[in-house]
Amino acid sequence: MEPLTWVSLCLQLAALCCAVGALLLYLLRKGRVADRDPVESAKTVLVTSLDTALGLQIATYLSAKGWRVLGGCKSDGLGRRLAESWIKDTEAPAPRLNTLELDVAREDLLEEAARATAQHLPAGEHGIWAVINTAGCSVRGGAARWESALRGNVLGALRVARAFSPLLAAAAQDHPHAGRLFYIGLTSDTACESLSRDTTGVESEEVSAGAAAARWGVWGAAHSLRSSLRGRNVHVVLLHSPDLNSNEIYAPPVQLTTPSQPASRPDTPTSETGTVTGSCSVTMPGEAAEYSAKVLPTSALKVLEEALVTPSPRDSYYLKTKQDSWFTRIPSFRMTIH
């Protein structure tokens, strides 16, 4: 046989071996992901607040990925209306997102939400896979906001653990990888300073002190809960966001467009004046306002997904906001509310 023929046969054999090897690697990786991925059976995840842009983005992202998501929100809040609008308009065949009234600052609503969650779990499920606490508020506004920030961020974190840890522990008994409680952890070391630059004098010092107290309070609460809940197989995980300050973490969805409204038409009791902070501009029938809940890039959301499904989650993960590259960039998450 001629040398060129031998070379040709060797190259073809090498190409065939490479193709078979790649196929085997793909099948092995798919098998490992299937073993640990709960989406196939649509495990339940609770996001405590859809009233923040971050919570709304996480809830809709996980729902689109196939998770069964419960989203806490205020009964008359913008988050509920935007979530319902997203469910109606999304191209997904069957969005798995439901809302329930929840406010971490109110014990009665937390207890009622926990009871409602337990009563409406699908057959075969005795608990929820994870709770992602996105509720809270910034301290912009000085000392006047200290009490609400500490009550919502720190005490709210403890209340969420007390209300939903039984459901997390029940899920952990059914599945070794379930039972995960996520908190938004420390922001960057310069987060307080970045807030302070927007103010001057005494107010600047108050903003910085309040932001530091709130963020370190959440960190301390998470570390304490991690020790106390470990015996019940509940993992407490901190999601650090080094590129965001507390004002960005807890900001509501941002209004992108304002509904058209003739200047001659006066305000009515059914209309609401809104700003770029995300409040609904108008509720008149037939009109719409567009909002964005884009806080994290896709790469950061994938880190969160990994933290949800990995067999042994770390104590903390970093959700960096470095922009996606051109081949993974997606448009801002947008919703239209009628």
Tab-separated table of C-alpha atoms in Angstrom:
chain	number	residue	atom	x	y	z
A	1	MET	CA	0.000	0.000	0.000
A	2	GLU	CA	1.304	3.423	-0.917
A	3	PRO	CA	2.546	5.741	1.861
A	4	LEU	CA	-0.056	8.393	1.037
A	5	THR	CA	-2.814	5.825	1.448
A	6	TRP	CA	-1.472	4.857	4.871
A	7	VAL	CA	-1.358	8.513	5.893
A	8	SER	CA	-4.927	9.027	4.710
A	9	LEU	CA	-6.173	5.979	6.620
A	10	CYS	CA	-4.359	7.081	9.779
A	11	LEU	CA	-5.872	10.549	9.575
A	12	GLN	CA	-9.358	9.132	9.085
A	13	LEU	CA	-8.884	6.757	12.013
A	14	ALA	CA	-7.662	9.611	14.221
A	15	ALA	CA	-10.643	11.746	13.253
A	16	LEU	CA	-13.002	8.865	14.040
A	17	CYS	CA	-11.385	8.335	17.445
A	18	CYS	CA	-11.693	12.042	18.239
A	19	ALA	CA	-15.367	12.051	17.307
A	20	VAL	CA	-16.080	8.975	19.441
A	21	GLY	CA	-14.121	10.440	22.359
A	22	ALA	CA	-16.005	13.730	22.155
A	23	LEU	CA	-19.334	11.884	22.089
A	24	LEU	CA	-18.390	9.836	25.144
A	25	LEU	CA	-17.294	12.941	27.058
A	26	TYR	CA	-20.575	14.655	26.187
A	27	LEU	CA	-22.631	11.669	27.365
A	28	LEU	CA	-20.651	11.397	30.610
A	29	ARG	CA	-21.053	15.101	31.359
A	30	LYS	CA	-24.753	14.967	30.548
A	31	GLY	CA	-25.158	12.033	32.897
A	32	ARG	CA	-23.416	13.853	35.756
A	33	VAL	CA	-25.547	16.972	35.271
A	34	ALA	CA	-28.724	14.883	35.155
A	35	ASP	CA	-27.804	13.264	38.460
A	36	ARG	CA	-27.594	16.583	40.273
A	37	ASP	CA	-29.876	18.856	38.275
A	38	PRO	CA	-33.241	19.263	40.021
A	39	VAL	CA	-34.863	21.127	37.142
A	40	GLU	CA	-36.002	17.909	35.481
A	41	SER	CA	-38.381	17.346	38.378
A	42	ALA	CA	-39.001	21.081	38.823
A	43	LYS	CA	-37.909	21.482	42.418
A	44	THR	CA	-39.371	24.514	44.171
A	45	VAL	CA	-37.355	27.669	44.876
A	46	LEU	CA	-38.669	30.659	46.830
A	47	VAL	CA	-37.433	34.177	46.002
A	48	THR	CA	-38.549	36.344	48.890
A	49	SER	CA	-39.025	39.641	47.045
A	50	LEU	CA	-39.992	40.404	43.462
A	51	ASP	CA	-40.282	44.065	44.403
A	52	THR	CA	-36.533	44.446	43.917
A	53	ALA	CA	-35.131	44.334	40.406
A	54	LEU	CA	-32.599	41.696	41.505
A	55	GLY	CA	-35.297	39.429	42.913
A	56	LEU	CA	-37.460	39.815	39.822
A	57	GLN	CA	-34.514	39.050	37.533
A	58	ILE	CA	-33.533	35.939	39.504
A	59	ALA	CA	-37.110	34.649	39.680
A	60	THR	CA	-37.831	35.033	35.983
A	61	TYR	CA	-34.425	33.659	35.000
A	62	LEU	CA	-34.851	30.495	37.069
A	63	SER	CA	-38.431	30.075	35.888
A	64	ALA	CA	-37.305	30.283	32.263
A	65	LYS	CA	-34.670	27.640	33.058
A	66	GLY	CA	-37.362	25.229	34.250
A	67	TRP	CA	-37.368	25.736	38.008
A	68	ARG	CA	-40.668	26.022	39.859
A	69	VAL	CA	-40.410	29.469	41.431
A	70	LEU	CA	-42.482	31.112	44.148
A	71	GLY	CA	-42.009	34.872	44.248
A	72	GLY	CA	-42.846	36.877	47.335
A	73	CYS	CA	-44.194	40.375	46.790
A	74	LYS	CA	-46.482	42.976	48.255
A	75	SER	CA	-50.121	42.509	47.320
A	76	ASP	CA	-50.388	45.875	45.560
A	77	GLY	CA	-46.731	46.212	44.574
A	78	LEU	CA	-45.120	46.692	41.194
A	79	GLY	CA	-43.285	43.367	41.451
A	80	ARG	CA	-46.473	41.301	41.407
A	81	ARG	CA	-47.856	43.135	38.405
A	82	LEU	CA	-44.626	42.871	36.438
A	83	ALA	CA	-44.302	39.163	37.241
A	84	GLU	CA	-47.854	38.520	36.078
A	85	SER	CA	-47.183	40.527	32.918
A	86	TRP	CA	-44.021	38.492	32.271
A	87	ILE	CA	-45.915	35.223	32.728
A	88	LYS	CA	-48.520	36.389	30.242
A	89	ASP	CA	-46.081	37.641	27.613
A	90	THR	CA	-43.202	35.178	27.908
A	91	GLU	CA	-42.505	32.803	25.035
A	92	ALA	CA	-41.873	29.905	27.419
A	93	PRO	CA	-44.478	27.156	26.941
A	94	ALA	CA	-45.386	26.985	30.630
A	95	PRO	CA	-43.673	29.505	32.912
A	96	ARG	CA	-43.288	28.041	36.400
A	97	LEU	CA	-43.629	31.241	38.382
A	98	ASN	CA	-46.278	31.982	40.976
A	99	THR	CA	-46.559	34.936	43.318
A	100	LEU	CA	-47.564	35.048	46.959
A	101	GLU	CA	-47.908	37.900	49.410
A	102	LEU	CA	-44.798	38.164	51.542
A	103	ASP	CA	-43.098	40.900	53.560
A	104	VAL	CA	-40.067	39.991	55.672
A	105	ALA	CA	-40.859	42.877	58.038
A	106	ARG	CA	-44.218	41.301	58.977
A	107	GLU	CA	-44.332	38.111	60.998
A	108	ASP	CA	-47.956	37.355	60.074
A	109	LEU	CA	-47.290	37.468	56.332
A	110	LEU	CA	-44.169	35.317	56.675
A	111	GLU	CA	-46.020	32.654	58.643
A	112	GLU	CA	-48.945	32.719	56.218
A	113	ALA	CA	-46.579	32.439	53.243
A	114	ALA	CA	-44.840	29.425	54.829
A	115	ARG	CA	-48.185	27.704	55.437
A	116	ALA	CA	-49.380	28.449	51.901
A	117	THR	CA	-46.123	27.138	50.444
A	118	ALA	CA	-46.368	23.870	52.390
A	119	GLN	CA	-50.011	23.356	51.417
A	120	HIS	CA	-49.437	23.868	47.704
A	121	LEU	CA	-46.338	21.742	47.181
A	122	PRO	CA	-46.705	19.154	44.407
A	123	ALA	CA	-47.291	15.526	45.294
A	124	GLY	CA	-44.100	13.861	46.474
A	125	GLU	CA	-42.460	17.069	47.692
A	126	HIS	CA	-42.290	17.747	51.414
A	127	GLY	CA	-40.234	20.925	51.342
A	128	ILE	CA	-38.590	23.514	49.131
A	129	TRP	CA	-35.209	23.144	47.478
A	130	ALA	CA	-33.944	26.644	48.255
A	131	VAL	CA	-34.854	30.094	49.547
A	132	ILE	CA	-33.163	33.124	47.987
A	133	ASN	CA	-33.634	36.189	50.171
A	134	THR	CA	-33.651	39.308	47.992
A	135	ALA	CA	-35.743	41.438	50.361
A	136	GLY	CA	-34.263	44.523	51.937
A	137	CYS	CA	-33.652	48.210	51.411
A	138	SER	CA	-30.762	50.644	51.117
A	139	VAL	CA	-29.888	53.302	53.667
A	140	ARG	CA	-29.978	56.196	51.219
A	141	GLY	CA	-31.703	58.969	53.114
A	142	GLY	CA	-29.548	58.971	56.227
A	143	ALA	CA	-30.558	58.117	59.768
A	144	ALA	CA	-34.227	58.175	58.816
A	145	ARG	CA	-33.627	54.918	56.907
A	146	TRP	CA	-31.526	53.146	59.531
A	147	GLU	CA	-34.405	51.496	61.328
A	148	SER	CA	-36.140	50.233	58.182
A	149	ALA	CA	-32.837	48.956	56.740
A	150	LEU	CA	-31.909	47.047	59.886
A	151	ARG	CA	-35.445	45.716	60.281
A	152	GLY	CA	-35.709	44.618	56.672
A	153	ASN	CA	-32.136	43.451	55.992
A	154	VAL	CA	-30.952	41.970	59.293
A	155	LEU	CA	-34.089	41.074	61.240
A	156	GLY	CA	-35.725	40.087	57.950
A	157	ALA	CA	-32.916	37.620	57.294
A	158	LEU	CA	-33.509	35.981	60.677
A	159	ARG	CA	-37.279	35.885	60.190
A	160	VAL	CA	-36.904	34.229	56.787
A	161	ALA	CA	-34.737	31.507	58.327
A	162	ARG	CA	-37.189	30.891	61.133
A	163	ALA	CA	-40.215	30.754	58.826
A	164	PHE	CA	-38.795	28.565	56.058
A	165	SER	CA	-36.056	26.460	57.667
A	166	PRO	CA	-38.572	23.649	58.450
A	167	LEU	CA	-39.446	23.408	54.747
A	168	LEU	CA	-35.769	23.488	53.773
A	169	ALA	CA	-34.951	20.759	56.297
A	170	ALA	CA	-37.844	18.632	55.008
A	171	ALA	CA	-36.522	18.911	51.456
A	172	ALA	CA	-33.023	17.977	52.665
A	173	GLN	CA	-34.413	14.747	54.086
A	174	ASP	CA	-35.829	13.818	50.673
A	175	HIS	CA	-32.787	14.854	48.634
A	176	PRO	CA	-29.192	15.162	49.906
A	177	HIS	CA	-28.517	18.248	47.809
A	178	ALA	CA	-31.619	20.228	48.819
A	179	GLY	CA	-32.112	22.690	51.649
A	180	ARG	CA	-30.235	25.882	50.704
A	181	LEU	CA	-30.748	29.329	52.167
A	182	PHE	CA	-29.187	32.191	50.203
A	183	TYR	CA	-28.516	35.716	51.431
A	184	ILE	CA	-27.115	38.721	49.616
A	185	GLY	CA	-23.772	39.133	51.356
A	186	LEU	CA	-21.235	41.904	51.637
A	187	THR	CA	-20.847	44.364	48.841
A	188	SER	CA	-17.451	45.809	47.959
A	189	ASP	CA	-15.279	47.535	50.541
A	190	THR	CA	-15.974	50.813	48.756
A	191	ALA	CA	-19.739	50.363	48.649
A	192	CYS	CA	-20.347	52.626	51.638
A	193	GLU	CA	-18.011	55.246	50.222
A	194	SER	CA	-19.782	55.165	46.858
A	195	LEU	CA	-23.042	55.916	48.624
A	196	SER	CA	-21.408	58.672	50.632
A	197	ARG	CA	-20.183	60.484	47.549
A	198	ASP	CA	-23.802	61.355	46.739
A	199	THR	CA	-24.197	63.235	50.021
A	200	THR	CA	-22.226	65.707	52.103
A	201	GLY	CA	-21.446	66.472	55.715
A	202	VAL	CA	-23.294	64.692	58.499
A	203	GLU	CA	-25.630	62.921	56.062
A	204	SER	CA	-22.615	61.344	54.361
A	205	GLU	CA	-21.407	59.882	57.651
A	206	GLU	CA	-24.897	58.606	58.465
A	207	VAL	CA	-25.258	56.861	55.110
A	208	SER	CA	-21.859	55.199	55.446
A	209	ALA	CA	-22.502	54.056	59.021
A	210	GLY	CA	-25.972	52.743	58.221
A	211	ALA	CA	-24.800	50.838	55.147
A	212	ALA	CA	-21.941	49.247	57.073
A	213	ALA	CA	-24.211	48.239	59.970
A	214	ALA	CA	-26.751	46.645	57.656
A	215	ARG	CA	-24.300	44.716	55.503
A	216	TRP	CA	-22.227	43.436	58.429
A	217	GLY	CA	-25.432	42.550	60.253
A	218	VAL	CA	-26.525	40.292	57.396
A	219	TRP	CA	-23.061	38.732	57.283
A	220	GLY	CA	-23.146	38.002	61.013
A	221	ALA	CA	-26.679	36.609	60.856
A	222	ALA	CA	-25.720	34.267	58.020
A	223	HIS	CA	-22.665	32.951	59.861
A	224	SER	CA	-24.681	32.318	63.008
A	225	LEU	CA	-27.470	30.597	61.072
A	226	ARG	CA	-24.961	28.444	59.209
A	227	SER	CA	-23.823	26.930	62.492
A	228	SER	CA	-27.289	26.495	63.966
A	229	LEU	CA	-28.877	24.994	60.821
A	230	ARG	CA	-26.024	22.659	59.872
A	231	GLY	CA	-27.455	19.931	62.081
A	232	ARG	CA	-30.663	20.020	60.015
A	233	ASN	CA	-28.701	19.685	56.740
A	234	VAL	CA	-29.581	23.214	55.663
A	235	HIS	CA	-26.790	25.069	53.841
A	236	VAL	CA	-26.561	28.830	54.382
A	237	VAL	CA	-24.838	30.511	51.432
A	238	LEU	CA	-23.804	34.130	50.982
A	239	LEU	CA	-23.983	35.688	47.521
A	240	HIS	CA	-21.426	38.478	47.509
A	241	SER	CA	-21.818	41.274	44.976
A	242	PRO	CA	-18.516	43.136	45.015
A	243	ASP	CA	-19.411	45.513	42.193
A	244	LEU	CA	-22.764	46.697	43.570
A	245	ASN	CA	-23.721	48.852	46.521
A	246	SER	CA	-26.818	48.341	48.644
A	247	ASN	CA	-28.774	50.954	46.738
A	248	GLU	CA	-28.299	48.963	43.520
A	249	ILE	CA	-28.965	45.622	45.216
A	250	TYR	CA	-32.351	46.659	46.584
A	251	ALA	CA	-33.448	49.026	43.807
A	252	PRO	CA	-36.893	48.421	42.254
A	253	PRO	CA	-37.284	47.698	38.525
A	254	VAL	CA	-36.330	50.716	36.427
A	255	GLN	CA	-38.891	52.364	34.202
A	256	LEU	CA	-37.629	52.597	30.624
A	257	THR	CA	-40.570	54.205	28.857
A	258	THR	CA	-43.439	56.316	30.086
A	259	PRO	CA	-46.959	55.628	28.854
A	260	SER	CA	-48.251	58.157	26.389
A	261	GLN	CA	-50.835	60.385	27.994
A	262	PRO	CA	-52.450	63.487	26.471
A	263	ALA	CA	-51.422	66.592	28.323
A	264	SER	CA	-55.016	67.771	28.490
A	265	ARG	CA	-56.199	64.718	30.401
A	266	PRO	CA	-56.113	65.335	34.165
A	267	ASP	CA	-54.946	62.789	36.692
A	268	THR	CA	-57.636	60.442	37.888
A	269	PRO	CA	-57.972	58.307	41.013
A	270	THR	CA	-56.868	55.306	38.948
A	271	SER	CA	-53.638	56.959	37.804
A	272	GLU	CA	-50.356	56.951	39.650
A	273	THR	CA	-47.457	59.308	39.160
A	274	GLY	CA	-44.204	57.447	38.706
A	275	THR	CA	-40.484	58.072	38.465
A	276	VAL	CA	-37.485	56.301	37.014
A	277	THR	CA	-37.192	54.326	40.251
A	278	GLY	CA	-39.692	51.835	38.904
A	279	SER	CA	-43.129	52.788	40.242
A	280	CYS	CA	-46.014	52.289	37.862
A	281	SER	CA	-46.730	55.436	35.897
A	282	VAL	CA	-50.331	54.859	34.988
A	283	THR	CA	-52.989	52.227	35.396
A	284	MET	CA	-55.426	53.520	32.793
A	285	PRO	CA	-56.726	50.663	30.577
A	286	GLY	CA	-55.015	50.174	27.250
A	287	GLU	CA	-51.771	51.901	28.167
A	288	ALA	CA	-48.406	50.396	29.065
A	289	ALA	CA	-45.064	51.260	30.637
A	290	GLU	CA	-41.870	49.314	30.031
A	291	TYR	CA	-39.468	48.335	32.817
A	292	SER	CA	-36.064	46.723	33.148
A	293	ALA	CA	-34.908	44.322	35.860
A	294	LYS	CA	-31.396	43.801	34.514
A	295	VAL	CA	-29.015	43.867	37.487
A	296	LEU	CA	-26.679	40.909	36.941
A	297	PRO	CA	-25.118	39.630	33.703
A	298	THR	CA	-25.718	36.085	32.505
A	299	SER	CA	-22.376	34.915	33.864
A	300	ALA	CA	-23.383	35.876	37.423
A	301	LEU	CA	-26.765	34.168	37.094
A	302	LYS	CA	-24.988	30.998	35.987
A	303	VAL	CA	-22.893	31.166	39.157
A	304	LEU	CA	-26.136	31.240	41.134
A	305	GLU	CA	-27.408	28.231	39.179
A	306	GLU	CA	-24.227	26.349	40.008
A	307	ALA	CA	-24.667	27.185	43.688
A	308	LEU	CA	-28.202	25.771	43.525
A	309	VAL	CA	-27.314	22.394	42.049
A	310	THR	CA	-23.766	21.574	43.088
A	311	PRO	CA	-23.673	18.645	45.549
A	312	SER	CA	-21.461	20.510	48.036
A	313	PRO	CA	-22.132	24.269	47.918
A	314	ARG	CA	-19.498	26.657	49.186
A	315	ASP	CA	-20.210	29.087	52.009
A	316	SER	CA	-20.057	32.013	49.612
A	317	TYR	CA	-20.131	32.836	45.907
A	318	TYR	CA	-19.239	36.033	44.077
A	319	LEU	CA	-21.733	37.465	41.606
A	320	LYS	CA	-19.554	39.846	39.629
A	321	THR	CA	-21.127	42.310	37.240
A	322	LYS	CA	-18.438	42.236	34.558
A	323	GLN	CA	-20.194	42.717	31.265
A	324	ASP	CA	-20.954	39.669	29.161
A	325	SER	CA	-18.825	39.173	26.068
A	326	TRP	CA	-20.361	39.866	22.701
A	327	PHE	CA	-21.308	36.247	22.070
A	328	THR	CA	-23.221	35.857	25.373
A	329	ARG	CA	-24.704	39.321	25.716
A	330	ILE	CA	-28.480	39.428	26.070
A	331	PRO	CA	-30.737	42.486	26.015
A	332	SER	CA	-31.942	44.009	29.256
A	333	PHE	CA	-34.770	42.082	30.823
A	334	ARG	CA	-37.870	44.005	29.917
A	335	MET	CA	-41.519	43.723	30.807
A	336	THR	CA	-44.601	45.579	29.721
A	337	ILE	CA	-47.390	46.204	32.200
A	338	HIS	CA	-50.830	47.117	30.933
